[in-house]
Short mmCIF file of C-alpha atoms in Angstrom, two decimals:
data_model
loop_
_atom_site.label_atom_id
_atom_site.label_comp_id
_atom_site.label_asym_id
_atom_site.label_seq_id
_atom_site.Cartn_x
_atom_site.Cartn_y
_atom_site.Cartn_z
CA UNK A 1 61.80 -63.14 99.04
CA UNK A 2 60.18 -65.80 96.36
CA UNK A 3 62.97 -68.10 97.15
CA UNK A 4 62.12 -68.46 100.88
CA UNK A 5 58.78 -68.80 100.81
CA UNK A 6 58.43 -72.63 99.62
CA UNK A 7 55.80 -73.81 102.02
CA UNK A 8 53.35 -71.14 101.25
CA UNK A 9 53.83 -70.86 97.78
CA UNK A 10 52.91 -74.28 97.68
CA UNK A 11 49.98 -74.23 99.90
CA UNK A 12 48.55 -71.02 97.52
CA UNK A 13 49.08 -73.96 94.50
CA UNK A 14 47.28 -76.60 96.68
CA UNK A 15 44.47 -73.92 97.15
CA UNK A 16 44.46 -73.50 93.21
CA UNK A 17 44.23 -76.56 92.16
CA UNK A 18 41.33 -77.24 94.95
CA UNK A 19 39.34 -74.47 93.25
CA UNK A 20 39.73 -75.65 90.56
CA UNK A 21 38.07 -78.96 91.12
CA UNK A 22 35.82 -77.12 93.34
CA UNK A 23 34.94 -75.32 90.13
CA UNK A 24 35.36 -77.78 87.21
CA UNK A 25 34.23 -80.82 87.66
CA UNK A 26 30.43 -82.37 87.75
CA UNK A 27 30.74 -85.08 89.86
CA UNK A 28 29.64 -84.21 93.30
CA UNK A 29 32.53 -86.55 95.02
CA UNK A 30 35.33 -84.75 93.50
CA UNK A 31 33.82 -81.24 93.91
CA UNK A 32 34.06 -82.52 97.42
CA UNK A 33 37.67 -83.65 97.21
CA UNK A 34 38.36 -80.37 96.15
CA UNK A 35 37.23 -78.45 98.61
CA UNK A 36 38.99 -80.57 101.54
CA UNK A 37 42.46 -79.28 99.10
CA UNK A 38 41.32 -76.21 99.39
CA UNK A 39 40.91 -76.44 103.57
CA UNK A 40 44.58 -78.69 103.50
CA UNK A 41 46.06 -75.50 101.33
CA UNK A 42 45.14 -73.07 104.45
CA UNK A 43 46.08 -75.77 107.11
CA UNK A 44 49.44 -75.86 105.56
CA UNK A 45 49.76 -72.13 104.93
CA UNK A 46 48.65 -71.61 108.99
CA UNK A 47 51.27 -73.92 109.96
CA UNK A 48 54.25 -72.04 107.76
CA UNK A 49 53.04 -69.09 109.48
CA UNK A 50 53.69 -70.64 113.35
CA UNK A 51 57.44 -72.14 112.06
CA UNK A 52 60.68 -70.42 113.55
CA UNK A 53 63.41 -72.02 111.80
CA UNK A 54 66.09 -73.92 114.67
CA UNK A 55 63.61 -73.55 117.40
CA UNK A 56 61.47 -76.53 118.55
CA UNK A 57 58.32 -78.07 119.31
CA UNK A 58 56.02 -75.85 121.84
CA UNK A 59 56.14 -78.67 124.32
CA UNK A 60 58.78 -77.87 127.52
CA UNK A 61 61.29 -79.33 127.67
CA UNK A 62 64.01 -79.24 130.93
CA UNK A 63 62.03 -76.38 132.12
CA UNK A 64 63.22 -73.72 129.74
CA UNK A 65 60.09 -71.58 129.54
CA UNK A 66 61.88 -68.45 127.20
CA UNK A 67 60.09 -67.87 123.99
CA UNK A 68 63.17 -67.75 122.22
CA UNK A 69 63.15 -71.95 122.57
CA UNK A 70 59.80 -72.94 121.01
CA UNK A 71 58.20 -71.63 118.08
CA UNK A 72 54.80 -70.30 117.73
CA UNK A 73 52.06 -72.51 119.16
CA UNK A 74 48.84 -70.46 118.10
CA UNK A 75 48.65 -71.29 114.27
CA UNK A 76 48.90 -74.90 115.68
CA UNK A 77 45.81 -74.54 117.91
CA UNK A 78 43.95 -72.80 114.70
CA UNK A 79 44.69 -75.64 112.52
CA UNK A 80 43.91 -78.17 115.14
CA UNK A 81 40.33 -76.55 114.85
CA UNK A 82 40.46 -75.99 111.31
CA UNK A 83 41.11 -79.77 111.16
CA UNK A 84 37.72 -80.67 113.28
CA UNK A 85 35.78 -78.34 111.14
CA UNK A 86 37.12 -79.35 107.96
CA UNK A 87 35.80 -83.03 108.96
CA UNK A 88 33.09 -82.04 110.59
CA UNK A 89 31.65 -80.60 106.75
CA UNK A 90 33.74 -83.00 104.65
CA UNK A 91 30.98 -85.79 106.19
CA UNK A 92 27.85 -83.15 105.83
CA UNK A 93 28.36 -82.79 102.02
CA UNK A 94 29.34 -86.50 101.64
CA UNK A 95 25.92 -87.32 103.31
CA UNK A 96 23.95 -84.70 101.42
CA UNK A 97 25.94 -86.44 98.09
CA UNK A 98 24.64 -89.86 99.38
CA UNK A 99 21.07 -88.42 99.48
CA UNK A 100 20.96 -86.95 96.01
CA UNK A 101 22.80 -89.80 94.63
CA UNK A 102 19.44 -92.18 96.14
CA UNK A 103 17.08 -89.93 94.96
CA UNK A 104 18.39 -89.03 90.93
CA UNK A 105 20.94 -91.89 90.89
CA UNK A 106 23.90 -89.68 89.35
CA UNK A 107 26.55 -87.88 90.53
CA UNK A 108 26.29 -85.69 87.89
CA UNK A 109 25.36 -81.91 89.02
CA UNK A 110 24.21 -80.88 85.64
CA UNK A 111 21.97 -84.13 85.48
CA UNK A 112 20.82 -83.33 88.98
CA UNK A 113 19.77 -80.35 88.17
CA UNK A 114 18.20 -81.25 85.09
CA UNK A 115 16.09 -84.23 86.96
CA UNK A 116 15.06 -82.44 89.70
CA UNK A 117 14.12 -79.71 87.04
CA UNK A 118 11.90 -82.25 85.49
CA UNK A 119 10.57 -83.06 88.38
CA UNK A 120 9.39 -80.07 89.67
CA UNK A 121 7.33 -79.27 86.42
CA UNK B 1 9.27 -97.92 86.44
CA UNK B 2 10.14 -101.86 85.98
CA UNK B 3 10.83 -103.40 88.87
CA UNK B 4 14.21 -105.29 89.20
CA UNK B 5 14.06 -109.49 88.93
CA UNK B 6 15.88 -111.72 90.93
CA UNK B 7 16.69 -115.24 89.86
CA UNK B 8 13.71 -117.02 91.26
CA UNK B 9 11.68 -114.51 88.92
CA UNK B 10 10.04 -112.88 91.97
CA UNK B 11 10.42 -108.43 92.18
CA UNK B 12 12.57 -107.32 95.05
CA UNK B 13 10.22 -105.85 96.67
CA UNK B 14 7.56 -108.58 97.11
CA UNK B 15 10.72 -110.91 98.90
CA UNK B 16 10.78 -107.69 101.32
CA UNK B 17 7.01 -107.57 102.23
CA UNK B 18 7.18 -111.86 102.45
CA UNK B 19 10.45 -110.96 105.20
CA UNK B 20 8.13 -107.93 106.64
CA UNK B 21 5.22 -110.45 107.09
CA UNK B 22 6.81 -113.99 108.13
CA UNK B 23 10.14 -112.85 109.86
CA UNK B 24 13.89 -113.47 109.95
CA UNK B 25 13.31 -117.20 110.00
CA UNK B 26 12.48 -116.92 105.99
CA UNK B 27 15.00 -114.42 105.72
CA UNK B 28 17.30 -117.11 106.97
CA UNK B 29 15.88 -120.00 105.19
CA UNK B 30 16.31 -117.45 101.72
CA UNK B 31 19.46 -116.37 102.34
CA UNK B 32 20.93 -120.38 103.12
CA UNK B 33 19.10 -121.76 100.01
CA UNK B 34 20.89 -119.11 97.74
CA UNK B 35 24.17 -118.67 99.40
CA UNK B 36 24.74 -122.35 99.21
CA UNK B 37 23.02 -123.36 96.29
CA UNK B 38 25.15 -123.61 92.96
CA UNK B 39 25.44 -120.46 91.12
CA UNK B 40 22.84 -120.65 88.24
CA UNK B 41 24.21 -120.03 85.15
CA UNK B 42 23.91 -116.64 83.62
CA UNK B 43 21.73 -115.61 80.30
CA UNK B 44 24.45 -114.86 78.15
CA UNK B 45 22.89 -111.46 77.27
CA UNK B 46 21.02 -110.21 80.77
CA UNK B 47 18.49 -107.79 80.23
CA UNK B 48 19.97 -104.41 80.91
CA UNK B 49 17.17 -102.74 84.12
CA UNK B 50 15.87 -99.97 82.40
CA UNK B 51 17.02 -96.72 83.58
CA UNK B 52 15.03 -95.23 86.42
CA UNK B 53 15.56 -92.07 84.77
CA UNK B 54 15.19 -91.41 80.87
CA UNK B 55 17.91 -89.94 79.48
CA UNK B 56 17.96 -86.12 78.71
CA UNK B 57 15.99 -85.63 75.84
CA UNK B 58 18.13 -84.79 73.15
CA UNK B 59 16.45 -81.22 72.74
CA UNK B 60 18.00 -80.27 75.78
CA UNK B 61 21.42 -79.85 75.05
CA UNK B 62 21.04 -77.35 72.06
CA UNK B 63 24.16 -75.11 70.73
CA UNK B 64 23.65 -72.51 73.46
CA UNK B 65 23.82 -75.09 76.14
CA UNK B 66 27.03 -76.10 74.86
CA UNK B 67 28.95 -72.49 74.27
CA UNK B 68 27.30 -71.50 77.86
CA UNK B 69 29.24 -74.81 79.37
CA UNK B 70 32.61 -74.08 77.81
CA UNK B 71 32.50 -70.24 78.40
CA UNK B 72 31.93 -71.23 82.07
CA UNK B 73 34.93 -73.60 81.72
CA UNK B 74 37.30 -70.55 80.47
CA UNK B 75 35.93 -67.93 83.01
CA UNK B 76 36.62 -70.46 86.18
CA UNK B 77 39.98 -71.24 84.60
CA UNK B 78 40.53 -67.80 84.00
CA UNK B 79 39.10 -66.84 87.22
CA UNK B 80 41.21 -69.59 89.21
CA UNK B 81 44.59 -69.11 87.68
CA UNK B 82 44.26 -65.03 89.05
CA UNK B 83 43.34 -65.62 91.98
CA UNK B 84 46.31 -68.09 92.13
CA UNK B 85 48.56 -65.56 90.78
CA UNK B 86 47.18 -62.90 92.93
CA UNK B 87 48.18 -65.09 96.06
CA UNK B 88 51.21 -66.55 95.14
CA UNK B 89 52.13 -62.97 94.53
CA UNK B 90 50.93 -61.61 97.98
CA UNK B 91 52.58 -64.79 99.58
CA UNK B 92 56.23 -63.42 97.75
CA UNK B 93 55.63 -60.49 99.31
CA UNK B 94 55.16 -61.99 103.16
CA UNK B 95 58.02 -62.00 105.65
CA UNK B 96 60.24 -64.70 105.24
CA UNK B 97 59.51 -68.47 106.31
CA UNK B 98 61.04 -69.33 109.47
CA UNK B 99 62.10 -65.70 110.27
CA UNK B 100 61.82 -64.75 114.28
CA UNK B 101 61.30 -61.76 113.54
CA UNK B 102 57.57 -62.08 111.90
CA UNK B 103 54.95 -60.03 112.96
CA UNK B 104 53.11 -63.18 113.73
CA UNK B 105 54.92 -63.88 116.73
CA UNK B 106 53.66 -61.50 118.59
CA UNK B 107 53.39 -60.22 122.19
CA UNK B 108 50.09 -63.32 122.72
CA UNK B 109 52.56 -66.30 121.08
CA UNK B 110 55.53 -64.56 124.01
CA UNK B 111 52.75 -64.59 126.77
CA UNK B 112 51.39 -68.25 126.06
CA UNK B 113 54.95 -69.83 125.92
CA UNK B 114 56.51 -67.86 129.12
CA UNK B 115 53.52 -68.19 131.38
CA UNK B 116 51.56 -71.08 129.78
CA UNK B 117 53.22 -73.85 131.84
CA UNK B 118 53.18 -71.92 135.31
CA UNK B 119 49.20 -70.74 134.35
CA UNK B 120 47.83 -74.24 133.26
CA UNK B 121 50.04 -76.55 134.43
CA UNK B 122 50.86 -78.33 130.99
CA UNK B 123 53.83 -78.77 129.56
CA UNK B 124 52.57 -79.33 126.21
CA UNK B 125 51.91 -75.42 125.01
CA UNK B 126 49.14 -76.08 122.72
CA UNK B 127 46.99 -78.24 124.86
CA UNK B 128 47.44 -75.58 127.96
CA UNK B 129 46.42 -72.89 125.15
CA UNK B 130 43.38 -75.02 123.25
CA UNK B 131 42.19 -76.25 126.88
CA UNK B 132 42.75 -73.16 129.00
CA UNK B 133 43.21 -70.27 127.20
CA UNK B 134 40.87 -70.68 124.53
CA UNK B 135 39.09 -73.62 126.13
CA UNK B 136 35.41 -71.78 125.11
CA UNK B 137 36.77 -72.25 120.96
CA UNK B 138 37.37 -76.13 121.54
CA UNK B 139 33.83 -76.07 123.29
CA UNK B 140 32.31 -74.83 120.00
CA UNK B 141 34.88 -76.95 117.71
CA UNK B 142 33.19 -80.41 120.09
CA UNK B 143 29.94 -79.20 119.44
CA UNK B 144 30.59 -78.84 115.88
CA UNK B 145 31.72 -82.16 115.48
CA UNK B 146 28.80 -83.29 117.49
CA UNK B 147 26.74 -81.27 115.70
CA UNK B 148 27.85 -82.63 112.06
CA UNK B 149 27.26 -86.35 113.22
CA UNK B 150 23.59 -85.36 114.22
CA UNK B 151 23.02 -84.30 110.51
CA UNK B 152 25.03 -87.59 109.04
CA UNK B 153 22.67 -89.11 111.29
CA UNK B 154 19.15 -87.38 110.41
CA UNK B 155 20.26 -87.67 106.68
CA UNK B 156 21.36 -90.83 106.51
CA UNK B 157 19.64 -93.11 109.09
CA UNK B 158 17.28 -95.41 107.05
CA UNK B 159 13.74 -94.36 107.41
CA UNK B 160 11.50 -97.05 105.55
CA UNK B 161 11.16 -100.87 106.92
CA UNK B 162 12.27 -102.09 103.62
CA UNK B 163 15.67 -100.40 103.28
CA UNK B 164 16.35 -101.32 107.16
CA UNK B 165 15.61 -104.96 105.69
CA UNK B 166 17.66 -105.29 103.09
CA UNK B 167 20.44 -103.30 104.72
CA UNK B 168 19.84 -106.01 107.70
CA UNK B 169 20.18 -108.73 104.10
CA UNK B 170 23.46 -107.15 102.83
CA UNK B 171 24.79 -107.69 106.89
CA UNK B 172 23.84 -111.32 106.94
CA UNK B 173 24.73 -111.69 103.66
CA UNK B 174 28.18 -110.86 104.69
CA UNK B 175 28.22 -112.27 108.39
CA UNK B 176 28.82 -115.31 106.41
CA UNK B 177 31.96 -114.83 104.78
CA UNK B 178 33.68 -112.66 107.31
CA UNK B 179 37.75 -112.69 106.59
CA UNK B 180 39.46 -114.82 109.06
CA UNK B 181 42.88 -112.84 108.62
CA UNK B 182 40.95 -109.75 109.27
CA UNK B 183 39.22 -110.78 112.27
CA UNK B 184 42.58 -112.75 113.50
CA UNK B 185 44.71 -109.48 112.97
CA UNK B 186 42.07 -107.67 114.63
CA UNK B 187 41.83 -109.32 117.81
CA UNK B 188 45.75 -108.69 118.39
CA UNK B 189 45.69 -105.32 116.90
CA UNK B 190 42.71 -103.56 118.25
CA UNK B 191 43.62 -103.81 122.19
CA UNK B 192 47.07 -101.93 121.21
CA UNK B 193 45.60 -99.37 119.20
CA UNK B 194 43.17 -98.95 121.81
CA UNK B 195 46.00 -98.32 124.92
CA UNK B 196 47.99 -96.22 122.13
CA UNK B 197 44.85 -93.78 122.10
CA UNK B 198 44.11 -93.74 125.67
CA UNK B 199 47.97 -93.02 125.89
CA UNK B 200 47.68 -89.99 123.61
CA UNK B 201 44.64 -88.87 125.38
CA UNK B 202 45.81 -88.91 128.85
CA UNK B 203 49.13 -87.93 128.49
CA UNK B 204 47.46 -84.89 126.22
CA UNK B 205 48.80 -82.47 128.65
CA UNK B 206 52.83 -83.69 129.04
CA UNK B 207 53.33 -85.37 125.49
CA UNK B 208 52.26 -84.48 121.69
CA UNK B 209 48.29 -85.31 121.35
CA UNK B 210 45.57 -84.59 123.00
CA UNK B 211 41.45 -85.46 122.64
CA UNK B 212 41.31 -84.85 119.50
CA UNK B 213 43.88 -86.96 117.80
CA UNK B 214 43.84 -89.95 120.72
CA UNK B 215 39.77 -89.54 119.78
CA UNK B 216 40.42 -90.46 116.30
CA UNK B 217 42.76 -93.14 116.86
CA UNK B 218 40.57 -94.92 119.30
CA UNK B 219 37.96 -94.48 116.62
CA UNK B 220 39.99 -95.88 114.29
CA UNK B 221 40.43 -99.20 116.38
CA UNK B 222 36.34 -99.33 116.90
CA UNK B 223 36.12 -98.91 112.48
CA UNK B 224 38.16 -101.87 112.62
CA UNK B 225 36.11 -103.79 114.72
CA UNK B 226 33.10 -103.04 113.14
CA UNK B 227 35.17 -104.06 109.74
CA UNK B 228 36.30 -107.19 111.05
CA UNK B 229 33.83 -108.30 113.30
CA UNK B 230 30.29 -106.86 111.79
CA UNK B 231 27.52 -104.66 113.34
CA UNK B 232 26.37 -107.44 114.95
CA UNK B 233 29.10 -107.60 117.64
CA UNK B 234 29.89 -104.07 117.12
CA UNK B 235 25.84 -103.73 118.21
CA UNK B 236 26.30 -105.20 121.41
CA UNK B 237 27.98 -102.26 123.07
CA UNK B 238 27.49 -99.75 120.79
CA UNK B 239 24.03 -98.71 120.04
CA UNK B 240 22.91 -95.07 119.39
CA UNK B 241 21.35 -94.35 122.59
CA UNK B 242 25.47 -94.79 123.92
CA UNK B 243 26.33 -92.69 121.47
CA UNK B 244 24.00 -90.32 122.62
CA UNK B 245 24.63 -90.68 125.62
CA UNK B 246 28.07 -90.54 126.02
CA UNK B 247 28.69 -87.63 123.48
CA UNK B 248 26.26 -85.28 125.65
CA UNK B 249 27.29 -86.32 129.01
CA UNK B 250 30.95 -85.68 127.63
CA UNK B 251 29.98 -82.34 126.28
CA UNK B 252 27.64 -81.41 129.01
CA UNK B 253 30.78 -82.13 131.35
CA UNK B 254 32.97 -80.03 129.33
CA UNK B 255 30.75 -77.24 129.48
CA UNK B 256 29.55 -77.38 133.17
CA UNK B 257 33.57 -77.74 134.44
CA UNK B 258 34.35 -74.77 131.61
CA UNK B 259 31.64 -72.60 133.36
CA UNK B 260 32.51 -73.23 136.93
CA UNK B 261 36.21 -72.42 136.07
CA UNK B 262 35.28 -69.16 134.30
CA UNK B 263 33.20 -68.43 137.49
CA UNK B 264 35.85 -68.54 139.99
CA UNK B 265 38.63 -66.86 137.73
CA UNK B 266 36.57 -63.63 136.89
CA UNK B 267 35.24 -63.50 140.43
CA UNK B 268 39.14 -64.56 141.58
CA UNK B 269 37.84 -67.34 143.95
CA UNK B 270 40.15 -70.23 144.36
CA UNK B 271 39.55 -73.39 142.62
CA UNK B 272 39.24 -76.40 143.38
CA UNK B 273 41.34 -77.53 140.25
CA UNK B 274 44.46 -76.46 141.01
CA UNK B 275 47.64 -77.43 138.22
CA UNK B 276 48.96 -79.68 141.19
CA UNK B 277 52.68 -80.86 140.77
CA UNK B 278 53.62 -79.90 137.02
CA UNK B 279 54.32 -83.00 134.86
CA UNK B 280 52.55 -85.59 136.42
CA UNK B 281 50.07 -87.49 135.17
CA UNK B 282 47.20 -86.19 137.31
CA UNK B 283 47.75 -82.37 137.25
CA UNK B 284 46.84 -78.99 134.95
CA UNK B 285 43.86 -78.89 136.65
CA UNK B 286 40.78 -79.29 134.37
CA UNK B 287 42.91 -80.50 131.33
CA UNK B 288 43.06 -84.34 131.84
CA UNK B 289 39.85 -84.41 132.15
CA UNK B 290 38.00 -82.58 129.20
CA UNK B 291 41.00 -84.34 126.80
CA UNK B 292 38.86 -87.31 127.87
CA UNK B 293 35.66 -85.82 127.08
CA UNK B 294 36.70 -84.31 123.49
CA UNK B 295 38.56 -87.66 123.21
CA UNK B 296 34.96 -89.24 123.75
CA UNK B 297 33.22 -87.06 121.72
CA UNK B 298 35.66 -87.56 118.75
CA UNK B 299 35.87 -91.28 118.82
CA UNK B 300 32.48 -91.71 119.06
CA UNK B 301 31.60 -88.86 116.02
CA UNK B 302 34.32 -90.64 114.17
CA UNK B 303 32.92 -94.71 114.36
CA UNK B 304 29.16 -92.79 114.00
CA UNK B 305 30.23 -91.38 110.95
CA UNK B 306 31.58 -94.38 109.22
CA UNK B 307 28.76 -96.65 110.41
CA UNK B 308 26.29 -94.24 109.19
CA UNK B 309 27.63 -94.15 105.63
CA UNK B 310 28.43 -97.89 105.88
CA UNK B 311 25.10 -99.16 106.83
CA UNK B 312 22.78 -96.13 107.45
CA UNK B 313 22.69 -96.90 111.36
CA UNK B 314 24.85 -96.64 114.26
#
């Protein structure tokens, strides 16, 4: 069943390599760019989950209102909010980054943390 | 700390209290004299500004420091690649992509495609299920959203007079050389991305879109006119107190219509929103409507948060 499941094998790599970032790197910008990989790897995972291969769009068409004619149109509402969210916190930590980054003038966790160390003693 | 020079040998921050004290008029005069004078020519070797910061001491980063930093890089590479493993390994194990037969499409997916259209009047599934069905989840997703630009705004708006006056420098600064290809492709392109979002948004209900992506592309248009034109003009009609305004009366309307229409269905009174003639522009009841209030409330959240991390004010 490894062979079929392309589009969420790939979204489990996506979330990877966003954790990775998440994880790895120091500067606050690209711990950020991680985590919106991580939120793109579920986004495309939910929508793998809602496809139904030969049907179409869940948008009615001629009046045919069988569910054997549209695929499934609830992991498409999720991501829509997932989406919002995603944004919504994507600019919350970029504004938080553009605070640090005016008060210790690095991006640099580790140097962050070292200044505002210094600063507190 | 030692304060940072400019050419006429004068600290930055005594030009900002001269500005604070006699006005824009020297701000004017300043910025003329130095735009158009002729560039002076550079000390070969400027003075590098001393750091505000001194670098870490050199104690600091000891032996242990430096085994603790790559042991943490193993573990989270360790850590990472199982958890990878672990879900690419549950994902081999899911149903099959594509398959009809999934246990996510359920008995709720069946109900929402055979009844949706006849229950909410839309013919496009999702926005019937995101605006009727589950109309109380976009509520909170809005509010989020709405929410998130009041934080952008109470971190980021410039507190002090002297950062509001040299942000106000940096604009006129650039009010002067303002791209003429921009602005010309601007003025032809902004009134069609503008109709294409109003499009998306009103048709939300009988076409792909919606609110929330006709919001963003009307935002879009409004980033592009602040880009082109400057938050001067963009000033003009735009100040916070619309944004205010119009993201609470949009959300206020969305939650007033949303209560009144949960009043009458549990109670099973009739409503005055009825879905009307399905497929027309005007019908589905309530959903026309609050796609133009999330479409509000995104496009506004959307040029907020650009102008907020562009200049640190709406």
């Amino acid at each position: 069943m490894i062979l079929t499941n392309y589009a969420e094998i790939a979204a489990m790599i996506l979330f990877g390599i966003g954790l990775m970032l998440l994880l790895l790197n120091k500067n606050m910008i690209k711990k950020i760019i991680g985590f919106s990989m991580t939120d793109s790897a579920i986004f495309l995972y939910l929508a793998a989950k809602g496809y139904i291969s030969g049907r179409k769009a869940p948008i009615v068409t001629d009046g045919v209102t069988s569910a054997e004619a549209y695929i499934n149109p609830i992991p498409a509402g999720l991501v829509l909010t997932g989406i919002v969210v995603s944004v919504a916190s994507s600019a919350v930590l970029l504004a938080l980054t553009v605070r640090l980054y005016r008060k210790y003038h690095t991006l640099n966790l580790d140097e962050i943390t070292d200044r505002a160390r210094k600063g507190e003693e | 700390m030692a304060r940072q020079l400019d050419p006429n040998g004068q600290s930055l921050y005594a030009r900002f209290s001269r500005y604070l004290s006699e006005g824009d008029d020297r701000l004017d005069q300043d910025m003329i004299r130095e735009v158009d004078a002729p560039p002076a020519v550079h000390d070969p070797e400027p003075v590098p500004p001393s750091a505000p910061f001194p670098p870490v001491a050199e104690g600091v980063k000891t032996r242990h420091t430096r085994v603790a930093t790559v042991a943490y890089q193993l573990i989270a590479m360790l850590l990472t690649a199982a958890i990878s493993m672990l879900l690419i390994w549950t994902t081999a194990k899911l149903p099959s992509f594509g398959d009809a037969q999934n246990p996510a499409h359920n008995e709720v997916a069946r109900r929402y495609v055979e009844n949706g259209m006849d229950e909410t009047g839309s013919v496009n599934l999702v926005t019937g299920m995101i605006l009727d069905y589950r109309a109380f989840d976009t509520l909170g997703e809005s509010n989020v959203l709405f929410t998130a630009a009041c934080v952008v705004l109470m971190l980021l708006r410039s507190g002090s007079r002297e950062e509001r006056i040299e942000i106000e420098a940096d604009e006129r600064m650039e009010d002067r050389n303002r791209d003429e290809i921009l602005q010309t492709a601007a003025r032809v392109l902004i009134p069609m991305i503008m109709m294409f979002g109003c499009y998306v948004i009103l048709n939300g209900h009988l076409s792909p879109g919606g609110g929330f992506s006709g919001g963003a592309v009307i935002g879009a248009a409004m980033i592009l006119y602040l880009n082109a034109f400057g938050s001067g003009a963009s000033g003009r009609f735009l100040t916070i107190r619309t944004f205010r305004f119009v993201s609470v009366l949009a959300l206020s309307f969305y939650s007033l219509s949303k209560a009144y229409s949960f009043f009458t269905g549990a109670n099973h009174l009739p409503s005055v929103f009825t879905t009307g003639v399905i497929g027309n522009l005007f019908s589905a009841g309530l959903i026309p409507y609050l796609n133009i209030a999330v479409g509000l409330v995104v496009c506004f959240t959307m040029y907020a948060f650009f102008a907020l991390f562009r200049k640190g004010d709406i």
